[in-house]
Amino acid sequence: MPQANSEKMPRICIYPGTFDPITNGHLDVIKRAIKIFDHVIVAIAQNESKNPAFSLDDRIKMVEISTQNLSNIEVCGFDNLLVDFAKSKGVNVVIRGLRAVSDFEYELQMGYANATLWSEFETIYLMPNLKNAFISSSIVRSILQHGGEVNKLVPSEILGLLKGKNV
């Protein structure tokens, strides 16, 4: 019988996204991931094709501020393929948040595409709790554009960074 290795490998995942800006839904998924994984890398995509309203540096700062009281979180930006970023970190598991059926179709396609690029790549889907299920960054940006209040949609720690931004 093989001898059990007394040192357990840490369970690490990547939570990738644009986080433009981070929402309470994102934070909810991060908190769920912490319960499952020993270390969570929140990977913020440059993603110029989405024309982000906030710079990569601003988005990194907002995620860092929002997660500062959580343990085992690493925040970093990336501007390459997700599988290449994951390989560079030595991590083959990503988590993705699913709010609705419409998210599932897109996320399923992305999961299959990533698995085609790297056969060891695994995608785990997590759902935010019901009160955060409707929140998206695009909804937050739209409300901000029209001068509305987003205090129930984003972490309170970043409200000051959102005020006065030309979204």
mmCIF file of C-alpha atoms in Angstrom:
data_model
loop_
_atom_site.group_PDB
_atom_site.id
_atom_site.type_symbol
_atom_site.label_atom_id
_atom_site.label_comp_id
_atom_site.label_asym_id
_atom_site.label_seq_id
_atom_site.Cartn_x
_atom_site.Cartn_y
_atom_site.Cartn_z
ATOM 1 C CA MET A 1 0.000 0.000 0.000
ATOM 2 C CA PRO A 2 1.466 3.432 -0.942
ATOM 3 C CA GLN A 3 2.417 5.641 1.939
ATOM 4 C CA ALA A 4 0.221 8.718 2.334
ATOM 5 C CA ASN A 5 1.957 12.006 1.809
ATOM 6 C CA SER A 6 1.699 13.931 5.076
ATOM 7 C CA GLU A 7 1.979 17.281 3.278
ATOM 8 C CA LYS A 8 -1.252 18.200 1.601
ATOM 9 C CA MET A 9 -0.992 20.199 -1.604
ATOM 10 C CA PRO A 10 -2.810 23.510 -1.207
ATOM 11 C CA ARG A 11 -6.002 23.810 -3.202
ATOM 12 C CA ILE A 12 -5.674 26.926 -5.344
ATOM 13 C CA CYS A 13 -8.076 28.427 -7.850
ATOM 14 C CA ILE A 14 -8.263 31.456 -10.073
ATOM 15 C CA TYR A 15 -11.336 33.661 -10.227
ATOM 16 C CA PRO A 16 -10.909 35.584 -13.495
ATOM 17 C CA GLY A 17 -12.962 38.501 -14.719
ATOM 18 C CA THR A 18 -12.970 42.102 -15.810
ATOM 19 C CA PHE A 19 -14.360 43.366 -12.481
ATOM 20 C CA ASP A 20 -15.389 46.672 -14.067
ATOM 21 C CA PRO A 21 -16.142 47.418 -11.206
ATOM 22 C CA ILE A 22 -16.210 44.652 -8.605
ATOM 23 C CA THR A 23 -19.746 44.044 -7.328
ATOM 24 C CA ASN A 24 -21.270 42.404 -4.282
ATOM 25 C CA GLY A 25 -21.996 39.438 -6.552
ATOM 26 C CA HIS A 26 -18.272 39.073 -7.320
ATOM 27 C CA LEU A 27 -17.445 39.386 -3.638
ATOM 28 C CA ASP A 28 -20.047 36.746 -2.812
ATOM 29 C CA VAL A 29 -18.413 34.296 -5.257
ATOM 30 C CA ILE A 30 -14.962 35.085 -3.795
ATOM 31 C CA LYS A 31 -16.228 34.342 -0.280
ATOM 32 C CA ARG A 32 -17.737 31.058 -1.475
ATOM 33 C CA ALA A 33 -14.464 30.108 -3.162
ATOM 34 C CA ILE A 34 -12.495 30.761 0.047
ATOM 35 C CA LYS A 35 -14.613 28.100 1.752
ATOM 36 C CA ILE A 36 -13.552 25.535 -0.854
ATOM 37 C CA PHE A 37 -9.976 26.553 -1.710
ATOM 38 C CA ASP A 38 -6.936 27.329 0.424
ATOM 39 C CA HIS A 39 -5.907 30.209 -1.843
ATOM 40 C CA VAL A 40 -7.898 32.247 -4.382
ATOM 41 C CA ILE A 41 -6.217 34.292 -7.099
ATOM 42 C CA VAL A 42 -8.528 37.037 -8.311
ATOM 43 C CA ALA A 43 -7.255 37.621 -11.848
ATOM 44 C CA ILE A 44 -8.349 40.866 -13.453
ATOM 45 C CA ALA A 45 -8.330 40.813 -17.233
ATOM 46 C CA GLN A 46 -7.085 43.838 -19.153
ATOM 47 C CA ASN A 47 -9.755 42.940 -21.763
ATOM 48 C CA GLU A 48 -9.676 46.024 -23.991
ATOM 49 C CA SER A 49 -12.296 44.397 -26.242
ATOM 50 C CA LYS A 50 -14.887 45.132 -23.523
ATOM 51 C CA ASN A 51 -13.820 48.791 -23.354
ATOM 52 C CA PRO A 52 -13.603 48.824 -19.563
ATOM 53 C CA ALA A 53 -14.805 52.009 -17.875
ATOM 54 C CA PHE A 54 -12.040 51.745 -15.264
ATOM 55 C CA SER A 55 -8.339 51.288 -15.879
ATOM 56 C CA LEU A 56 -6.727 47.971 -15.005
ATOM 57 C CA ASP A 57 -4.894 49.665 -12.122
ATOM 58 C CA ASP A 58 -8.169 51.102 -10.772
ATOM 59 C CA ARG A 59 -9.898 47.718 -11.035
ATOM 60 C CA ILE A 60 -7.010 45.993 -9.243
ATOM 61 C CA LYS A 61 -7.143 48.639 -6.509
ATOM 62 C CA MET A 62 -10.918 48.226 -6.088
ATOM 63 C CA VAL A 63 -10.604 44.434 -5.753
ATOM 64 C CA GLU A 64 -7.691 44.761 -3.314
ATOM 65 C CA ILE A 65 -9.662 47.184 -1.152
ATOM 66 C CA SER A 66 -12.792 45.010 -1.308
ATOM 67 C CA THR A 67 -10.935 41.852 -0.283
ATOM 68 C CA GLN A 68 -8.476 43.321 2.239
ATOM 69 C CA ASN A 69 -10.274 41.678 5.179
ATOM 70 C CA LEU A 70 -10.323 38.248 3.541
ATOM 71 C CA SER A 71 -7.495 35.795 4.019
ATOM 72 C CA ASN A 72 -5.715 33.801 1.341
ATOM 73 C CA ILE A 73 -6.567 36.167 -1.509
ATOM 74 C CA GLU A 74 -4.122 37.306 -4.181
ATOM 75 C CA VAL A 75 -5.126 39.996 -6.678
ATOM 76 C CA CYS A 76 -3.337 40.473 -9.979
ATOM 77 C CA GLY A 77 -3.939 41.644 -13.513
ATOM 78 C CA PHE A 78 -3.327 39.742 -16.716
ATOM 79 C CA ASP A 79 -3.446 40.465 -20.435
ATOM 80 C CA ASN A 80 -3.015 37.069 -22.061
ATOM 81 C CA LEU A 81 -5.110 33.947 -22.526
ATOM 82 C CA LEU A 82 -6.584 32.699 -19.270
ATOM 83 C CA VAL A 83 -5.052 29.236 -19.729
ATOM 84 C CA ASP A 84 -1.619 30.794 -20.256
ATOM 85 C CA PHE A 85 -2.061 32.918 -17.140
ATOM 86 C CA ALA A 86 -3.202 29.834 -15.199
ATOM 87 C CA LYS A 87 -0.181 27.828 -16.397
ATOM 88 C CA SER A 88 2.137 30.669 -15.335
ATOM 89 C CA LYS A 89 0.635 30.425 -11.835
ATOM 90 C CA GLY A 90 0.724 26.615 -11.807
ATOM 91 C CA VAL A 91 -3.050 26.494 -11.296
ATOM 92 C CA ASN A 92 -5.469 24.449 -13.379
ATOM 93 C CA VAL A 93 -8.774 25.290 -11.676
ATOM 94 C CA VAL A 94 -10.855 28.391 -12.296
ATOM 95 C CA ILE A 95 -14.143 29.394 -10.808
ATOM 96 C CA ARG A 96 -16.794 31.346 -12.610
ATOM 97 C CA GLY A 97 -19.932 32.952 -11.266
ATOM 98 C CA LEU A 98 -23.313 32.098 -12.763
ATOM 99 C CA ARG A 99 -26.242 34.425 -12.206
ATOM 100 C CA ALA A 100 -28.744 33.192 -14.770
ATOM 101 C CA VAL A 101 -29.274 30.727 -17.604
ATOM 102 C CA SER A 102 -27.964 33.359 -20.033
ATOM 103 C CA ASP A 103 -24.602 33.304 -18.196
ATOM 104 C CA PHE A 104 -24.468 29.528 -18.388
ATOM 105 C CA GLU A 105 -24.435 29.328 -22.187
ATOM 106 C CA TYR A 106 -21.529 31.776 -22.485
ATOM 107 C CA GLU A 107 -19.597 30.265 -19.568
ATOM 108 C CA LEU A 108 -20.066 26.733 -20.900
ATOM 109 C CA GLN A 109 -18.594 27.784 -24.263
ATOM 110 C CA MET A 110 -15.655 29.461 -22.534
ATOM 111 C CA GLY A 111 -15.099 26.424 -20.300
ATOM 112 C CA TYR A 112 -15.003 24.098 -23.308
ATOM 113 C CA ALA A 113 -12.719 26.443 -25.245
ATOM 114 C CA ASN A 114 -10.285 26.639 -22.325
ATOM 115 C CA ALA A 115 -10.346 22.854 -21.863
ATOM 116 C CA THR A 116 -9.509 22.522 -25.560
ATOM 117 C CA LEU A 117 -6.474 24.759 -25.065
ATOM 118 C CA TRP A 118 -5.348 22.837 -21.945
ATOM 119 C CA SER A 119 -6.784 19.410 -21.224
ATOM 120 C CA GLU A 120 -5.933 19.692 -17.486
ATOM 121 C CA PHE A 121 -7.980 22.883 -17.167
ATOM 122 C CA GLU A 122 -11.047 22.622 -14.916
ATOM 123 C CA THR A 123 -13.861 25.143 -14.552
ATOM 124 C CA ILE A 124 -16.102 25.196 -11.487
ATOM 125 C CA TYR A 125 -19.274 27.255 -11.529
ATOM 126 C CA LEU A 126 -20.517 28.982 -8.383
ATOM 127 C CA MET A 127 -23.741 30.897 -7.954
ATOM 128 C CA PRO A 128 -23.997 34.045 -5.852
ATOM 129 C CA ASN A 129 -26.748 34.134 -3.267
ATOM 130 C CA LEU A 130 -30.163 35.198 -4.494
ATOM 131 C CA LYS A 131 -29.898 38.818 -3.325
ATOM 132 C CA ASN A 132 -26.807 39.276 -5.532
ATOM 133 C CA ALA A 133 -27.952 37.184 -8.496
ATOM 134 C CA PHE A 134 -29.105 40.150 -10.604
ATOM 135 C CA ILE A 135 -26.031 42.353 -10.067
ATOM 136 C CA SER A 136 -23.629 42.839 -12.938
ATOM 137 C CA SER A 137 -20.862 45.334 -13.544
ATOM 138 C CA SER A 138 -22.736 46.670 -16.576
ATOM 139 C CA ILE A 139 -25.815 47.386 -14.421
ATOM 140 C CA VAL A 140 -23.597 49.197 -11.895
ATOM 141 C CA ARG A 141 -21.957 51.255 -14.673
ATOM 142 C CA SER A 142 -25.354 52.171 -16.131
ATOM 143 C CA ILE A 143 -26.651 53.330 -12.751
ATOM 144 C CA LEU A 144 -23.456 55.347 -12.189
ATOM 145 C CA GLN A 145 -23.790 56.976 -15.636
ATOM 146 C CA HIS A 146 -27.210 58.241 -14.658
ATOM 147 C CA GLY A 147 -26.192 59.462 -11.214
ATOM 148 C CA GLY A 148 -27.950 56.665 -9.324
ATOM 149 C CA GLU A 149 -26.961 55.086 -6.038
ATOM 150 C CA VAL A 150 -25.011 51.818 -6.172
ATOM 151 C CA ASN A 151 -24.346 51.446 -2.435
ATOM 152 C CA LYS A 152 -26.340 48.179 -2.262
ATOM 153 C CA LEU A 153 -24.622 46.733 -5.335
ATOM 154 C CA VAL A 154 -20.902 47.183 -4.662
ATOM 155 C CA PRO A 155 -18.639 46.762 -1.632
ATOM 156 C CA SER A 156 -18.958 49.851 0.562
ATOM 157 C CA GLU A 157 -15.154 50.207 0.680
ATOM 158 C CA ILE A 158 -15.028 51.260 -2.994
ATOM 159 C CA LEU A 159 -17.921 53.742 -3.058
ATOM 160 C CA GLY A 160 -15.507 56.660 -2.734
ATOM 161 C CA LEU A 161 -13.531 55.434 -5.756
ATOM 162 C CA LEU A 162 -16.704 55.251 -7.862
ATOM 163 C CA LYS A 163 -17.980 58.735 -7.018
ATOM 164 C CA GLY A 164 -17.129 61.290 -9.640
ATOM 165 C CA LYS A 165 -15.763 58.748 -12.120
ATOM 166 C CA ASN A 166 -16.763 59.353 -15.710
ATOM 167 C CA VAL A 167 -18.172 55.941 -16.500
#
